[in-house]
Coordinates of C-alpha atoms in Angstrom, one line a residue:
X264 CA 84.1 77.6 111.6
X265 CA 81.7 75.3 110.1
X266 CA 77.7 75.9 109.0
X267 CA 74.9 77.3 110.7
X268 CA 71.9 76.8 110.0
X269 CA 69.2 78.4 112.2
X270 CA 65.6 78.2 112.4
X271 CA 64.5 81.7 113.5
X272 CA 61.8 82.8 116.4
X273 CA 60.1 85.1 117.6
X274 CA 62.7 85.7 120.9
X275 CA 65.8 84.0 119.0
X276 CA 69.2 85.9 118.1
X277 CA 72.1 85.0 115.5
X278 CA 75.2 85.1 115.6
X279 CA 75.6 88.7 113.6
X280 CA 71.8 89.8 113.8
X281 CA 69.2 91.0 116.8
X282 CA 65.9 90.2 114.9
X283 CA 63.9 89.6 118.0
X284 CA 62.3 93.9 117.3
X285 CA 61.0 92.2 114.4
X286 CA 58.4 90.2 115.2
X287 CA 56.0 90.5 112.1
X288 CA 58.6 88.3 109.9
X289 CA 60.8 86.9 112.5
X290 CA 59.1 83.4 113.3
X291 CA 58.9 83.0 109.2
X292 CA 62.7 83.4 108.2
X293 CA 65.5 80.9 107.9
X294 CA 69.0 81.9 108.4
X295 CA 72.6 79.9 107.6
X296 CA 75.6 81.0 107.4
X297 CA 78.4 79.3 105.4
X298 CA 81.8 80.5 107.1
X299 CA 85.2 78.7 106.3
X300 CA 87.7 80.7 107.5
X301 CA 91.5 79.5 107.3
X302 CA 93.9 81.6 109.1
X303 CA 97.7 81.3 109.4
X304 CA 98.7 81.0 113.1
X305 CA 101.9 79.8 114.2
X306 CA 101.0 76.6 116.5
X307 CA 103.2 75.0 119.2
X308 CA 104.3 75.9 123.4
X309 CA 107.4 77.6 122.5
X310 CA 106.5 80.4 120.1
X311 CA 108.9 82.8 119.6
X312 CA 108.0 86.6 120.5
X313 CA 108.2 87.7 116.5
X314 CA 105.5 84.4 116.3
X315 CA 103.2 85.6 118.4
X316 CA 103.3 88.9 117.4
X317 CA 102.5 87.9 113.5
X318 CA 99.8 86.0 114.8
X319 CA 98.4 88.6 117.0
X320 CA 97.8 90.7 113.4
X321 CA 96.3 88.2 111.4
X322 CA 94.1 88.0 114.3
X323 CA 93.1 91.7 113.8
X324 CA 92.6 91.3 110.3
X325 CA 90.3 88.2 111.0
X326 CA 88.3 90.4 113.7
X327 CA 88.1 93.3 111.3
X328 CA 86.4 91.5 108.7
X329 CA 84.3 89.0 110.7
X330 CA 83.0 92.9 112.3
X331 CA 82.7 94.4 108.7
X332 CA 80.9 91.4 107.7
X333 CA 78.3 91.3 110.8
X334 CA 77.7 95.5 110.2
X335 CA 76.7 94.9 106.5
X336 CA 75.2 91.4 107.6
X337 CA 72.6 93.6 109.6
X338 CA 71.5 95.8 106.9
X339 CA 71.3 93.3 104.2
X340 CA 69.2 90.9 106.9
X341 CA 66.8 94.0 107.0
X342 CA 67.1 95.2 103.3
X343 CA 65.8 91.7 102.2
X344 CA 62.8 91.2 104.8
X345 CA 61.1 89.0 101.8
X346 CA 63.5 86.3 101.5
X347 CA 62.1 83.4 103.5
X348 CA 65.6 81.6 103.3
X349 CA 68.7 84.5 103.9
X350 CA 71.6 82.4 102.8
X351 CA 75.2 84.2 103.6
X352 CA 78.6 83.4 103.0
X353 CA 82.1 84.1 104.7
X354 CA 85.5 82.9 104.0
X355 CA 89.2 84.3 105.4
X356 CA 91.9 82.0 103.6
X357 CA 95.7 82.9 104.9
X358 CA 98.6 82.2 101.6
X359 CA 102.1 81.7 103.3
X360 CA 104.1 83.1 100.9
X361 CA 107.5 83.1 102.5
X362 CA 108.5 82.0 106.0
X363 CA 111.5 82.5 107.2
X364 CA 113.9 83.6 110.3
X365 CA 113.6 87.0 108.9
X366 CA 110.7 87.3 106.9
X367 CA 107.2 86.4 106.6
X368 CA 105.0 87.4 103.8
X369 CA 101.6 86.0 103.7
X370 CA 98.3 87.0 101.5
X371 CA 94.7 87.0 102.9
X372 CA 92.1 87.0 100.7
X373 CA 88.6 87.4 101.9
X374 CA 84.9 86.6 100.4
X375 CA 81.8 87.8 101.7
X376 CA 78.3 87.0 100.3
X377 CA 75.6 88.9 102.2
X378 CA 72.7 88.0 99.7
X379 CA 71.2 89.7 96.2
X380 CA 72.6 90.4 93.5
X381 CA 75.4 93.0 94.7
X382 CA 76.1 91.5 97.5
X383 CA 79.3 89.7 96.8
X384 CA 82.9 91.3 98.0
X385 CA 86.1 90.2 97.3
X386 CA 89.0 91.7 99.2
X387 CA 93.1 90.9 99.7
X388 CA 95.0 92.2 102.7
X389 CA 98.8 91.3 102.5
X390 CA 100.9 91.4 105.7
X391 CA 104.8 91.7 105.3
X392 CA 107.3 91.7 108.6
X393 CA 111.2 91.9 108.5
X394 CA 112.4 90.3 112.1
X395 CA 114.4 92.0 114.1
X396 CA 116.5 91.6 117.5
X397 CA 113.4 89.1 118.1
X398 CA 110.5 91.0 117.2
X399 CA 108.2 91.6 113.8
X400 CA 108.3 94.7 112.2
X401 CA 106.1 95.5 109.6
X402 CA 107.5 95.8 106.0
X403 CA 106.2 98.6 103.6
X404 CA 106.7 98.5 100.1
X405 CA 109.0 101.9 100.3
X406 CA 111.2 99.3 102.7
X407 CA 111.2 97.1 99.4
X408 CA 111.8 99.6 97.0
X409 CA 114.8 101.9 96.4
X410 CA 113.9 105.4 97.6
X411 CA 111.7 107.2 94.9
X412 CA 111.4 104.3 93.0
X413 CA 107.3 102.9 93.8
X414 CA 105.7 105.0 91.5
X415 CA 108.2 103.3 88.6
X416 CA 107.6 99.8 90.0
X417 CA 103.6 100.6 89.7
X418 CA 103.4 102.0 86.4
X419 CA 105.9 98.7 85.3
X420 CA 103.5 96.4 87.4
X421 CA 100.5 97.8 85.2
X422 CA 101.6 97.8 81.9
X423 CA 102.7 93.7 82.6
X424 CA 98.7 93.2 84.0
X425 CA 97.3 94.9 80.8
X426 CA 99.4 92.2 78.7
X427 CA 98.5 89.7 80.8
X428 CA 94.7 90.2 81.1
X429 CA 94.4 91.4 77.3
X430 CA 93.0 95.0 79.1
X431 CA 94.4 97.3 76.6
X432 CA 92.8 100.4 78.1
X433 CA 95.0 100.0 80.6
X434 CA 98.5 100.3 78.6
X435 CA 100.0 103.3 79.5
X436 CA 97.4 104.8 81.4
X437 CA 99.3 105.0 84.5
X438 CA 102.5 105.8 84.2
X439 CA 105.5 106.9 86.4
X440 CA 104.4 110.7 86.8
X441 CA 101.0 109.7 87.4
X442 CA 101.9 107.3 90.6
X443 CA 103.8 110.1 91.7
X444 CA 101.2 112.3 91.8
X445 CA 98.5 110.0 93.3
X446 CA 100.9 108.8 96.0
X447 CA 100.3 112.9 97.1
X448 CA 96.7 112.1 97.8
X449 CA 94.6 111.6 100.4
X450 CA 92.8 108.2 98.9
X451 CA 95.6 107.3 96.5
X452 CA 95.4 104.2 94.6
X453 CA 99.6 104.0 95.9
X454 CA 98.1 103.7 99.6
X455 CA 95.7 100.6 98.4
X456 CA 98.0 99.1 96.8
X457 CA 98.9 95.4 98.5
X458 CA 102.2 93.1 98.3
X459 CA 103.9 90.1 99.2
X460 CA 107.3 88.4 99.4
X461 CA 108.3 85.1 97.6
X462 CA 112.0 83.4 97.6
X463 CA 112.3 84.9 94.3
X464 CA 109.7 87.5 93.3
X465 CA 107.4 90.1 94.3
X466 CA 103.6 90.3 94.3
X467 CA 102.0 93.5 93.2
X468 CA 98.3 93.7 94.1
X469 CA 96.2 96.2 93.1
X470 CA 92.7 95.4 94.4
X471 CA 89.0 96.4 92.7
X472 CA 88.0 99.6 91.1
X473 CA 91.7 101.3 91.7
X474 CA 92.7 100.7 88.1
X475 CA 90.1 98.8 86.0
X476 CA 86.4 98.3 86.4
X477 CA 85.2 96.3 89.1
X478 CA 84.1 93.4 86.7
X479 CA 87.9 92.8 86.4
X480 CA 88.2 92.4 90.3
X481 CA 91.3 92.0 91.8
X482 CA 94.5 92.4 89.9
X483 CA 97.8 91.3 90.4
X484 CA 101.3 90.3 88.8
X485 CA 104.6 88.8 90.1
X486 CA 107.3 90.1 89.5
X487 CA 110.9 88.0 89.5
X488 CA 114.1 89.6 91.4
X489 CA 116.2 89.3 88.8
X490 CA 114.2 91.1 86.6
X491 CA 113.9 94.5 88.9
X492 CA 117.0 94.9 90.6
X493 CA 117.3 98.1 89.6
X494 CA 114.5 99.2 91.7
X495 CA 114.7 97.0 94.6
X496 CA 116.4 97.4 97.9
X497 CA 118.5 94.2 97.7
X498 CA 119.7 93.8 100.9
X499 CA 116.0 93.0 102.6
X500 CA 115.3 89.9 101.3
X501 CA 118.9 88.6 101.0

């Protein structure tokens, strides 16, 4: 997708908006929309079932979003009836972490600008699939991690960000019992909680607000192999 730029009137519809019940501000207003969205698709005539079948979800997540974007795209449009120019911004990037015969690991991260001061979002939605007897199965992180061992790999995962960023607030605030716990809940931080696979390593991804303030934004560490077996279920991404 590229830029629009569109000169409203008085009959005229955007992409995202219906402004035509407006007609007291409707002929004055400009609207464009700044949109680069990059999404991983497998490409070629011969595309394995497991191909199409990863590319089939990153469509969904691409649809979700895009539809997210247009519902708060509406009420910000409205919200902001005196900006003469409504500027608004949407990008979908696709990270190929690891592609292989039997697994593909990939991050998408996802910024949307709807206009104001609060209006910008940041957002990261990982998809993980093991391939099996020719289709894509999707890989949780309990798949990754010996049995009773997330909560551990967290609370390790957050003590290495509070090092990394200098947050020192966060340094044994959430620790092995308390991942256990929150993993019970209905809106757990455990069930927010994004990954992804590299040859060597894996990406913990804890996105805004769950553990730090929102200024911090998204948060994330990799951690190498070798330096977790003890908590890994080796014998997925060998």
């Amino acid at each position: 997708m590229g830029v629009t730029n569109a000169e409203a009137t008085e009959n005229g519809k955007f992409s995202f908006c219906d402004i035509s019940n407006r007609p007291q501000f409707v002929s004055a207003r400009k609207f464009v929309l700044n949109s680069d969205i990059k999404l991983f698709q497998f490409a070629g005539e011969n595309l394995t079932t497991s191909q199409r079948e990863i590319n089939t979800q990153l469509m969904k997540i691409k649809d979700k979003w895009v539809a997210d974007f247009a519902d708060d795209l509406k009420f910000y449009f409205y919200d902001f009836e005196e900006v003469k120019e409504y500027i608004c911004e949407l990008e979908i990037k696709s990270d190929v972490l690891l592609n292989t015969p039997k697994i593909f690991s990939c991050i998408n991260r996802i910024y949307a600008y709807h206009h104001g001061a609060n209006g910008c979002q940041n957002h990261v939605e990982a998809l993980n699939f093991l391939v099996e007897n020719g289709h894509a199965k999707t890989i949780k992180l309990e798949d990754v991690v010996k049995d009773g061992k997330v909560a551990k790999l967290l609370s390790v995962t957050v003590d290495k960000i509070a090092i990394l960023n200098k947050l020192d607030y966060l340094k044994n605030s959430f620790t092995e019992a308390y991942f256990a716990a929150d993993a019970k809940e209905k809106k757990s931080i455990t069930s927010q909680v994004q990954f992804a696979l590299t040859p060597n390593s894996i990406v913990i991804i804890f996105p805004a607000y769950t553990i730090a303030a929102g200024c911090e934004g998204i948060l994330s560490c990799e951690l190498k192999y070798k330096d977790i077996t003890e908590l890994l279920n080796m014998n997925l991404y060998k």
